[in-house]
Short mmCIF file of C-alpha atoms in Angstrom, two decimals:
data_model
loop_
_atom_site.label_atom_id
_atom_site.label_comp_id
_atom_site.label_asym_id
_atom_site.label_seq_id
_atom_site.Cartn_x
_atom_site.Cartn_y
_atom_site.Cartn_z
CA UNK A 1 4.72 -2.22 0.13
CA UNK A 2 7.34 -1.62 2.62
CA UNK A 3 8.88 2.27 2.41
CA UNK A 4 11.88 3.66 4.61
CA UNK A 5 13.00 6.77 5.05
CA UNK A 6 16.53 6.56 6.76
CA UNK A 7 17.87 9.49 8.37
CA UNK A 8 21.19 10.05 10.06
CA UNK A 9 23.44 12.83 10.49
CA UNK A 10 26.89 12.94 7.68
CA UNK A 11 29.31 9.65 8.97
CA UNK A 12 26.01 8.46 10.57
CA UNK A 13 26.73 5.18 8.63
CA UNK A 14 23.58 5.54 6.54
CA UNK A 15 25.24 4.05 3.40
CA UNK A 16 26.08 0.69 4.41
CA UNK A 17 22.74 0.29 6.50
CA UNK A 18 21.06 1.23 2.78
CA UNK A 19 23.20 -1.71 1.36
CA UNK A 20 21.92 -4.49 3.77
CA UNK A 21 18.54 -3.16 3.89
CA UNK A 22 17.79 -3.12 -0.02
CA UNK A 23 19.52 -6.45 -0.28
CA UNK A 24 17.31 -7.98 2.56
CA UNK A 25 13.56 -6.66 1.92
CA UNK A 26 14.67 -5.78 -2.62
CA UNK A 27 14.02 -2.57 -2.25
CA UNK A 28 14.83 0.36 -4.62
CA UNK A 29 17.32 2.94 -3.77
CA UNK A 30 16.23 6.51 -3.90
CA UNK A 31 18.56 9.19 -2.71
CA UNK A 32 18.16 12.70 -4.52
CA UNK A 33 22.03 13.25 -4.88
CA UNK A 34 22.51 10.11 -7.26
CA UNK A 35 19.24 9.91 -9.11
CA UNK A 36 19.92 14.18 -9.75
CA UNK A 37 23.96 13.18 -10.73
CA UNK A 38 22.18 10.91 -13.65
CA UNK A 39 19.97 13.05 -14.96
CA UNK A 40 22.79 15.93 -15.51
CA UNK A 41 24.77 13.24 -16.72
CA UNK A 42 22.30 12.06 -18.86
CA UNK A 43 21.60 15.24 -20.30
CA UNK A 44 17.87 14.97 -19.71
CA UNK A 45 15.46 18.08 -19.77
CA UNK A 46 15.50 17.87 -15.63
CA UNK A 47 19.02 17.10 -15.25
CA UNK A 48 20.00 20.58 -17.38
CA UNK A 49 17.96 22.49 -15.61
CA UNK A 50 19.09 21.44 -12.44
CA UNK A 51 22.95 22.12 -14.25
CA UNK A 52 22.31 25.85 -14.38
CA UNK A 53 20.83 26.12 -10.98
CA UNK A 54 23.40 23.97 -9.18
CA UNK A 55 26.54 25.87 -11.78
CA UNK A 56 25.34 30.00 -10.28
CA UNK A 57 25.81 28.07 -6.85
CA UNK A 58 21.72 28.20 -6.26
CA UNK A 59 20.16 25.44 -4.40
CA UNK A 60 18.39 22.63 -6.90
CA UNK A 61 14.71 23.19 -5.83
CA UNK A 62 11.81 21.47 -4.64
CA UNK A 63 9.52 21.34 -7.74
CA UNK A 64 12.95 19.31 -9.85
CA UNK A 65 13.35 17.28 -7.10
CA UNK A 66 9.97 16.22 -6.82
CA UNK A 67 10.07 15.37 -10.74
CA UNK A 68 12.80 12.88 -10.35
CA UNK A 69 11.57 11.50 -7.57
CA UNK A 70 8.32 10.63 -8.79
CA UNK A 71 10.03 9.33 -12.01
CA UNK A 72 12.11 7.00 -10.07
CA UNK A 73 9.15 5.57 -8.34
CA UNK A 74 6.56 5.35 -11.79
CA UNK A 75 9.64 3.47 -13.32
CA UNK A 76 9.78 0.96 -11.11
CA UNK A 77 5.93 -0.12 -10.79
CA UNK A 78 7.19 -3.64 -9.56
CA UNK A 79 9.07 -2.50 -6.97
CA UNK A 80 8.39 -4.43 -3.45
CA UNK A 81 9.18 -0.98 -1.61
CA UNK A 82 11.41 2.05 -1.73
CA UNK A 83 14.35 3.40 0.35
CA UNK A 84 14.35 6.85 0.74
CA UNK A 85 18.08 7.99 1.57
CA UNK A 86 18.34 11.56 3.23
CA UNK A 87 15.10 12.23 1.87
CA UNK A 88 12.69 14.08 2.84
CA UNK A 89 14.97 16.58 4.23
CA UNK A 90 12.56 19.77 5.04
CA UNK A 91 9.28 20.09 6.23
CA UNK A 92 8.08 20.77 3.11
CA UNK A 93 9.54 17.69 1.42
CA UNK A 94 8.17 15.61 4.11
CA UNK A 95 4.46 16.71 2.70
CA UNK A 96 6.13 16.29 -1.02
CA UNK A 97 7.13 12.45 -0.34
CA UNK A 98 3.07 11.97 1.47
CA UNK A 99 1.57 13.02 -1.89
CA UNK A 100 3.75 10.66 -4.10
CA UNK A 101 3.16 7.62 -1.92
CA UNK A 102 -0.71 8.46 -1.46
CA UNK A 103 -0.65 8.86 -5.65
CA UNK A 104 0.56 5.40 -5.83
CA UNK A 105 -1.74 4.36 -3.16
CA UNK A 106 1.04 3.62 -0.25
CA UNK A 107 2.69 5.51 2.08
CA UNK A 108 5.84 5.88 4.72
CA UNK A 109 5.98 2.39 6.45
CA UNK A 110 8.60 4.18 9.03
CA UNK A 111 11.22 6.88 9.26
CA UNK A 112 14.20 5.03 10.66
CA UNK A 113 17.38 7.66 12.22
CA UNK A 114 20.14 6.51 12.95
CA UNK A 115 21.53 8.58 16.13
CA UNK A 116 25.22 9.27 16.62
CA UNK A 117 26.70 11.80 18.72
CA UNK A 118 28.40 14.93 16.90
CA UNK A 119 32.02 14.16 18.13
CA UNK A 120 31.77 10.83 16.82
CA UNK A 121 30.14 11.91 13.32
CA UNK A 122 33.20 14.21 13.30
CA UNK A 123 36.01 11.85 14.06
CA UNK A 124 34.59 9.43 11.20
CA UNK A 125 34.36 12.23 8.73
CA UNK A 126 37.98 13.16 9.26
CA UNK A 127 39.27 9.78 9.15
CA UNK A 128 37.35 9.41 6.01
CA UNK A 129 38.81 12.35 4.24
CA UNK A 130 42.17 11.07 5.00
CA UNK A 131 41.49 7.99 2.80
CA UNK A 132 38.68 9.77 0.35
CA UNK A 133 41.46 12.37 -0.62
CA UNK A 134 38.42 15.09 -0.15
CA UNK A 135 40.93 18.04 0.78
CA UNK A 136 37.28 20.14 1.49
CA UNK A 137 36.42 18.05 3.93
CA UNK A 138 38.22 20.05 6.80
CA UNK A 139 36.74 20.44 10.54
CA UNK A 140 35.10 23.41 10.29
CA UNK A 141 33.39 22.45 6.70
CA UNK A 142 32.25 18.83 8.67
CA UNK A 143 30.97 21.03 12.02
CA UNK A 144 28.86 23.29 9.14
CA UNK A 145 27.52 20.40 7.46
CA UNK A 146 26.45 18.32 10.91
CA UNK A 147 24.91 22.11 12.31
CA UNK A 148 23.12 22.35 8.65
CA UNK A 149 21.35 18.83 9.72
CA UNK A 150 20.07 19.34 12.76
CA UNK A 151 18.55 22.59 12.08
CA UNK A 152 16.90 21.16 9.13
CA UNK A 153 15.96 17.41 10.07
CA UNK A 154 14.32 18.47 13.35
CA UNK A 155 10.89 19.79 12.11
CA UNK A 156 11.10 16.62 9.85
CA UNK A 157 11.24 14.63 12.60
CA UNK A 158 8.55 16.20 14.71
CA UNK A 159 6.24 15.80 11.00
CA UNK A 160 6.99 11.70 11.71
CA UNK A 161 6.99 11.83 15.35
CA UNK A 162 3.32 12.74 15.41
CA UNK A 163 2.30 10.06 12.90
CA UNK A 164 4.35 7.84 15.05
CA UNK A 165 6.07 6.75 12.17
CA UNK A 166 9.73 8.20 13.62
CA UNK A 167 12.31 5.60 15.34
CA UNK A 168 15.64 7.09 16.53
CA UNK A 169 18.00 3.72 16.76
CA UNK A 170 21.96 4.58 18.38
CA UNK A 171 24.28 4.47 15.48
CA UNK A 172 27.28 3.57 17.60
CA UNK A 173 28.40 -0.43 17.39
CA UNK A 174 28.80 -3.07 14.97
CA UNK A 175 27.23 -2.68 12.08
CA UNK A 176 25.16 -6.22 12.93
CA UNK A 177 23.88 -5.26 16.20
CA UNK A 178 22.42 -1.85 14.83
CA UNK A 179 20.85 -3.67 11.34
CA UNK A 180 19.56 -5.90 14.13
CA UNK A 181 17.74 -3.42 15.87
CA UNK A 182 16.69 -1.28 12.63
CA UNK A 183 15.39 -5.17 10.93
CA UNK A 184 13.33 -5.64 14.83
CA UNK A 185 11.45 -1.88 14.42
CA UNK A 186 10.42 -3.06 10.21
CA UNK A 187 9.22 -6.19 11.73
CA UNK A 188 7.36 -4.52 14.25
CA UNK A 189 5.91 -1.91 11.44
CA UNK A 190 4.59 -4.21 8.91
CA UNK A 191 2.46 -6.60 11.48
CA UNK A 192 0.60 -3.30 11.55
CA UNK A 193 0.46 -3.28 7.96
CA UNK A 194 -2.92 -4.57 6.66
CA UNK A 195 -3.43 -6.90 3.91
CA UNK A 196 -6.97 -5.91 2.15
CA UNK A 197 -8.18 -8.41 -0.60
CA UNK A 198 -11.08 -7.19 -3.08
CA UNK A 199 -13.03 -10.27 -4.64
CA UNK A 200 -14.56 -9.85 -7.85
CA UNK A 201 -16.13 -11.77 -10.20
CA UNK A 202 -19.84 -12.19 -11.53
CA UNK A 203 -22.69 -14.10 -9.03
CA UNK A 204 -22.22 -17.26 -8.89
CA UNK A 205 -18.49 -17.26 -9.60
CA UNK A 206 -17.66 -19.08 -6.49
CA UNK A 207 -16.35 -15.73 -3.77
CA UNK A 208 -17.68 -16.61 -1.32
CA UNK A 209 -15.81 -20.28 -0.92
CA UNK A 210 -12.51 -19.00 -1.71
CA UNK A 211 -13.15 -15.19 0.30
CA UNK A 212 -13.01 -18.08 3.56
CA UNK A 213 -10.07 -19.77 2.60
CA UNK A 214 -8.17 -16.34 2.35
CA UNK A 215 -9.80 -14.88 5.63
CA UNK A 216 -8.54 -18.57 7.12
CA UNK A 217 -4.94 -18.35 5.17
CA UNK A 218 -4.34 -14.63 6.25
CA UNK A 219 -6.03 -14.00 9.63
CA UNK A 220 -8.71 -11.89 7.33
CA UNK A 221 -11.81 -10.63 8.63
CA UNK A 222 -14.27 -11.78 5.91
CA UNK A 223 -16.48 -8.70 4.81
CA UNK A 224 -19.62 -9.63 2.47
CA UNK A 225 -22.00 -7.38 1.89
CA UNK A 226 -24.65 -9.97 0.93
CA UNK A 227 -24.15 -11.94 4.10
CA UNK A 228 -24.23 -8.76 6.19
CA UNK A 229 -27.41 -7.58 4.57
CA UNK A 230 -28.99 -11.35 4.65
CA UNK A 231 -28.31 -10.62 8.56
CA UNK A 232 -30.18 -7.39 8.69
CA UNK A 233 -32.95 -9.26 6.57
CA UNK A 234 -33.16 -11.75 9.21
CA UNK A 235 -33.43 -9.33 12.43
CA UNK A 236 -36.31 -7.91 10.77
CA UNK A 237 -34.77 -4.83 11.39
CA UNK A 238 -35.99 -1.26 9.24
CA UNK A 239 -32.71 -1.82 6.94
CA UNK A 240 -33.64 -5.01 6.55
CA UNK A 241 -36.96 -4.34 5.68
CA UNK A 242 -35.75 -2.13 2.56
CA UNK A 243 -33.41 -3.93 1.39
CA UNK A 244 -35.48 -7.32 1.07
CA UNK A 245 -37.91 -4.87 -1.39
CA UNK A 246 -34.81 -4.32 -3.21
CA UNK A 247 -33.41 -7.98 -3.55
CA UNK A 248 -36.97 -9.26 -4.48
CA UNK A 249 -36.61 -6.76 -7.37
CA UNK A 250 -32.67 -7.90 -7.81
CA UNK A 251 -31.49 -4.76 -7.72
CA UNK A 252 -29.04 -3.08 -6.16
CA UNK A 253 -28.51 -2.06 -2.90
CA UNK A 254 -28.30 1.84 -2.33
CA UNK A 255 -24.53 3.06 -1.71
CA UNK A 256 -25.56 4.34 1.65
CA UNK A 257 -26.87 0.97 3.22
CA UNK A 258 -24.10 -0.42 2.66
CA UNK A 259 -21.41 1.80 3.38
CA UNK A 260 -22.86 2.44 7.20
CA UNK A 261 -22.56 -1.82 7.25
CA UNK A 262 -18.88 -1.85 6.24
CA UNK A 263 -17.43 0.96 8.58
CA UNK A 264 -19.68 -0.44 11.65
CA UNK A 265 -18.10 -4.19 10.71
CA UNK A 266 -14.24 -2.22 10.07
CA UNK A 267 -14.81 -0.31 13.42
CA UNK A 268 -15.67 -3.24 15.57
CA UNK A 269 -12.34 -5.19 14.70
CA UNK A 270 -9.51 -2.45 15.06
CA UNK A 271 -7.19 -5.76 15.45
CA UNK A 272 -7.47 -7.12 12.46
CA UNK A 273 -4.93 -8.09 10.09
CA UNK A 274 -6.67 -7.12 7.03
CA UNK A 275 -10.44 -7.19 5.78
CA UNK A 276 -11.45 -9.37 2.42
CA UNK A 277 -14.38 -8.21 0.59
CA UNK A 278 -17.21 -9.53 -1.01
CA UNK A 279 -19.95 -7.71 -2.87
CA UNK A 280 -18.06 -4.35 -2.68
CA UNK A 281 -16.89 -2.16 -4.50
CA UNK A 282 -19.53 -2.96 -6.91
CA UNK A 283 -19.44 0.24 -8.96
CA UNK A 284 -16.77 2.96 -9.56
CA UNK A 285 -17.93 4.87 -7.11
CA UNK A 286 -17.62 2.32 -4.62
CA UNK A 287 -13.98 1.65 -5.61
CA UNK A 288 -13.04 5.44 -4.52
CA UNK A 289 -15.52 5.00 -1.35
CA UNK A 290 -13.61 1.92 -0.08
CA UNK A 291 -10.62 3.85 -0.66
CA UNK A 292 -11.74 6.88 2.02
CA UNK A 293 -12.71 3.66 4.44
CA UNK A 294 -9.09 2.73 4.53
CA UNK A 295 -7.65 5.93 3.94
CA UNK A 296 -9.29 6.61 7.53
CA UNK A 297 -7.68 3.67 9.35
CA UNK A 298 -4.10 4.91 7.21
CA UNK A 299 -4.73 1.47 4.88
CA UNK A 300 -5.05 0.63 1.47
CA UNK A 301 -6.50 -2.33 -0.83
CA UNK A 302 -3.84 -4.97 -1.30
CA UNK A 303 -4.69 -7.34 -3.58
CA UNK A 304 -8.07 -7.55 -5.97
CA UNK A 305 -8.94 -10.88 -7.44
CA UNK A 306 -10.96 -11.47 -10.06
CA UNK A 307 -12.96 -14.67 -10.72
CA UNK A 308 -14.28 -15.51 -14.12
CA UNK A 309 -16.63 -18.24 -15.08
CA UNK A 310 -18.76 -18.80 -18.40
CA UNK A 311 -22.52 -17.16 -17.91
CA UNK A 312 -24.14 -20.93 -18.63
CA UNK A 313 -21.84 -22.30 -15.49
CA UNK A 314 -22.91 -19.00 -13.65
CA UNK A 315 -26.27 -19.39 -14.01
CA UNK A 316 -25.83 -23.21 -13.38
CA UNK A 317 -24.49 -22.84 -10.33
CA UNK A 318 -27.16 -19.89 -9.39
CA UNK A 319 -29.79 -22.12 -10.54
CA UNK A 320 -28.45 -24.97 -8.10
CA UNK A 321 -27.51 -22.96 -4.89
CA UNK A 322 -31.59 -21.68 -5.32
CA UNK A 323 -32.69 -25.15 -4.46
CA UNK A 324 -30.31 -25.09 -0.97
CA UNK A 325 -30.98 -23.51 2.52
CA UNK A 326 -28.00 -21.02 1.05
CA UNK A 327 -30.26 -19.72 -1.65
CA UNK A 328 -31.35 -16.27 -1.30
CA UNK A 329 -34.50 -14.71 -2.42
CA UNK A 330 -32.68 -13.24 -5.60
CA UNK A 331 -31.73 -16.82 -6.57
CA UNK A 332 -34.92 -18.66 -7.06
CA UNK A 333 -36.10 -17.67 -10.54
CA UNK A 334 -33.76 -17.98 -13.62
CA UNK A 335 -35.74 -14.13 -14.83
CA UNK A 336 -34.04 -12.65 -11.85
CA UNK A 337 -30.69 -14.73 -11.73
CA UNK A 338 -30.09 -13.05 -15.15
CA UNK A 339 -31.43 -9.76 -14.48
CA UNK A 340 -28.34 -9.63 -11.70
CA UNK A 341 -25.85 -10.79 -14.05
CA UNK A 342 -26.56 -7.64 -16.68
CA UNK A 343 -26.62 -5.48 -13.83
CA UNK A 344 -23.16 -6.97 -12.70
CA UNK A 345 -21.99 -6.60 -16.64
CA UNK A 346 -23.84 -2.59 -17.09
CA UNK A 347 -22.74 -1.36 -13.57
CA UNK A 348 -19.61 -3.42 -12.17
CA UNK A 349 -17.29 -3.33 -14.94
CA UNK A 350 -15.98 0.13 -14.58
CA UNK A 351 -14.74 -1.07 -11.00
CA UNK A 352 -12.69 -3.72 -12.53
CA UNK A 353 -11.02 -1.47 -15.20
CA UNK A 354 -10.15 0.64 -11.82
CA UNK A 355 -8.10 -1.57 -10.26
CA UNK A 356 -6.65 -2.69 -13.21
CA UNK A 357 -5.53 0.42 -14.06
CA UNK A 358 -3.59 0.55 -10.80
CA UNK A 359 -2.14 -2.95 -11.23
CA UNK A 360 -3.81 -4.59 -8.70
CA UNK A 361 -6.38 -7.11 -10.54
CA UNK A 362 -5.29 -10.80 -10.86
CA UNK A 363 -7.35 -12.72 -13.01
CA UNK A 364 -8.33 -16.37 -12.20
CA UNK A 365 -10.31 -18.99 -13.73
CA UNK A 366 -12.99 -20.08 -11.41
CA UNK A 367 -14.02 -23.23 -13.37
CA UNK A 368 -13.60 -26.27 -11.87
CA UNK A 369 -13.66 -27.60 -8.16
CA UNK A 370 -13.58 -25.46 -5.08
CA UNK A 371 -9.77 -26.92 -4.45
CA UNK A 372 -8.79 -26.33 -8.03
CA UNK A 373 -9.43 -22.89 -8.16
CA UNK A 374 -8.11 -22.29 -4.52
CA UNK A 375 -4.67 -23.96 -6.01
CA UNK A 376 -4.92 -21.27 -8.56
CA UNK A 377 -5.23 -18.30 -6.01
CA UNK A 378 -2.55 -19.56 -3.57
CA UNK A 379 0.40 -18.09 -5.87
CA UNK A 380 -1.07 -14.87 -6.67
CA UNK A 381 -2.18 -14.31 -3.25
CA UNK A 382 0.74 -14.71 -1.39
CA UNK A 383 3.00 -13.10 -3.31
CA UNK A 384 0.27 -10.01 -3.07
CA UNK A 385 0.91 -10.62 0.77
CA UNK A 386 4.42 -10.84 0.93
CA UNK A 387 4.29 -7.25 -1.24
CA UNK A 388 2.23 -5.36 1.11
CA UNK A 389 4.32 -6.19 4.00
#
């Protein structure tokens, strides 16, 4: 999801910059003085109380202006991104606009200013209210309002600066050449921008095939916890050792093992362009500790696909892939091939009905042949790519 803040003094030229922006990358409009003009003139609970404050000549404050906000954003849940206009403007609001992108599991993709001196922000404010008719738009009203900026923008821009998230482009020149060098900073934000697929789907369902042909379509580092832990198996190693006891019973493996695997795999490939995972989250839990694991790199999961198949096909193909040098030890007797798929139905459910919840689980029918269900993931997944960037 792509998410601009654009800052820029009054006559900075923010408003047409807003125009070509939305219209290039569909992004919704959010700037507090219009959305808080329509709910007055709507008459809703927010907008009257924001009336009263704004009629004893009080300034509207934080807590109503975080309320609209956030119901701008919630009402637009298919929104590829958001532009914030002249928003946040303190310090404070800078932390308000963190916590309503982290609630909807994004965050600030840049803060883009657009820098024009003072004397030329005042000449185009006076020409302006020669045409505009604004009689209160005098010189000294203009110098108060450009003052009022600085002094409040500048600890916002220090908040961005050290997330190195703040880009100061000149606002002087044709309005091409400087939507040419905002466009060449969002380009250069969003290959930074990671694209993190979650596979689900019961044993057997065919992940593993089509988690390689995503890690090959995307530039993916492929992630599966059974592969990693096969590994370990195979080294001989003390991990290993444990969790062979635990796949001869077809269990589980404990949270712990496999959380130390995933960060050690994340840490070792600080280029990649996004991570697609196999085998985990498993449980609930899971789902909230994958989100810390890409919380800490500033990431989030993209895109979760979920791959259904009947049980007699699952337990089919189980059944078959036993008799290969793929099998492992959890797929050679039909007792313990179905023991695994009630554990995936008791314990792996509730991770599904998470992401679902959040909008993020596309459902796909894994019957069929490896290139038929591929040609049903290709849609999905690259719309789910062209939405995180």
């Amino acid at each position: 999801m792509l998410n601009i803040a654009l800052f820029g003094a009054p006559g900075a030229g923010k408003g047409t910059q807003s125009e070509l922006l939305m219209k290039k990358h569909n992004l919704v409009y959010i700037a507090t003085g219009d959305i808080l003009r329509q709910e007055i003139a709507d008459g809703t609970e927010l907008g009257l109380a924001a009336k009263s404050i704004i009629e004893t000549g009080g300034l509207v404050s934080d807590e109503i202006i975080v309320q609209i906000i956030e119901k701008k954003i919630t009402t637009n849940p298919d929104a590829a991104g958001f532009l914030f206009d002249g928003f946040p403007r303190t310090f404070v609001q800078a932390y308000i606009l963190e916590g309503l992108l982290l609630k909807m599991h994004t965050s600030l993709t840049c803060l883009l200013s657009l820098e024009v001196p003072p004397e030329e922000s005042l000449q185009r404010l006076l020409k302006r209210a020669k045409t505009s008719g604004r009689s209160d738009d005098t010189e000294v009203v203009i110098k108060n309002r450009l003052k009022e900026y600085e002094e409040k923008t500048a600890p916002v821009a220090r908040f961005y600066q050290d997330q190195d998230l703040y880009f100061p482009v000149e606002g002087v020149g044709s309005v091409e050449r400087i939507n040419g060098q905002l466009e060449e900073i969002i380009e250069q934000e969003l290959r930074k921008v990671l694209f993190n697929v979650v596979l689900l789907g019961y044993p057997g369902a065919g992940r593993g095939t089509q988690a390689r042909n995503l890690a090959r379509q995307y530039n993916l580092v492929y992630l599966s916890t059974g592969e990693m832990l096969k590994e370990e198996i195979g080294r001989g190693s003390p991990v290993g050792r444990k969790v062979q006891a635990i796949f001869d019973q077809g269990d589980l493996v404990p949270d712990e093992i496999v959380i130390k695997l995933i960060e050690k795999h994340i840490r070792r490939n600080p280029e990649a362009g996004g991570f697609i995972f196999k085998g985990f989250p498993r449980t609930l839990v899971q789902a909230y500790i994958l989100d810390g694991l890409l919380r800490k790199i500033n990431s989030s999961v993209s895109f979760t696909l979920d791959i259904q198949c009947p049980t007699l096909e699952l337990i089919k193909r189980l059944d078959a892939r036993g008799k290969t040098d793929r099998r492992m030890s959890y797929d050679m007797e039909t007792t313990t091939i179905v023991h695994r798929l009630e554990q995936h139905e008791k314990i792996c459910l509730p991770a599904v009905d998470y992401y679902g919840k959040q909008g993020k689980v596309t459902v796909i029918d894994g019957e069929g042949s490896p290139d038929e269900v591929w040609a049903r993931i290709e849609g999905p997944a690259e719309e789910a790519w062209r939405k995180a960037r």
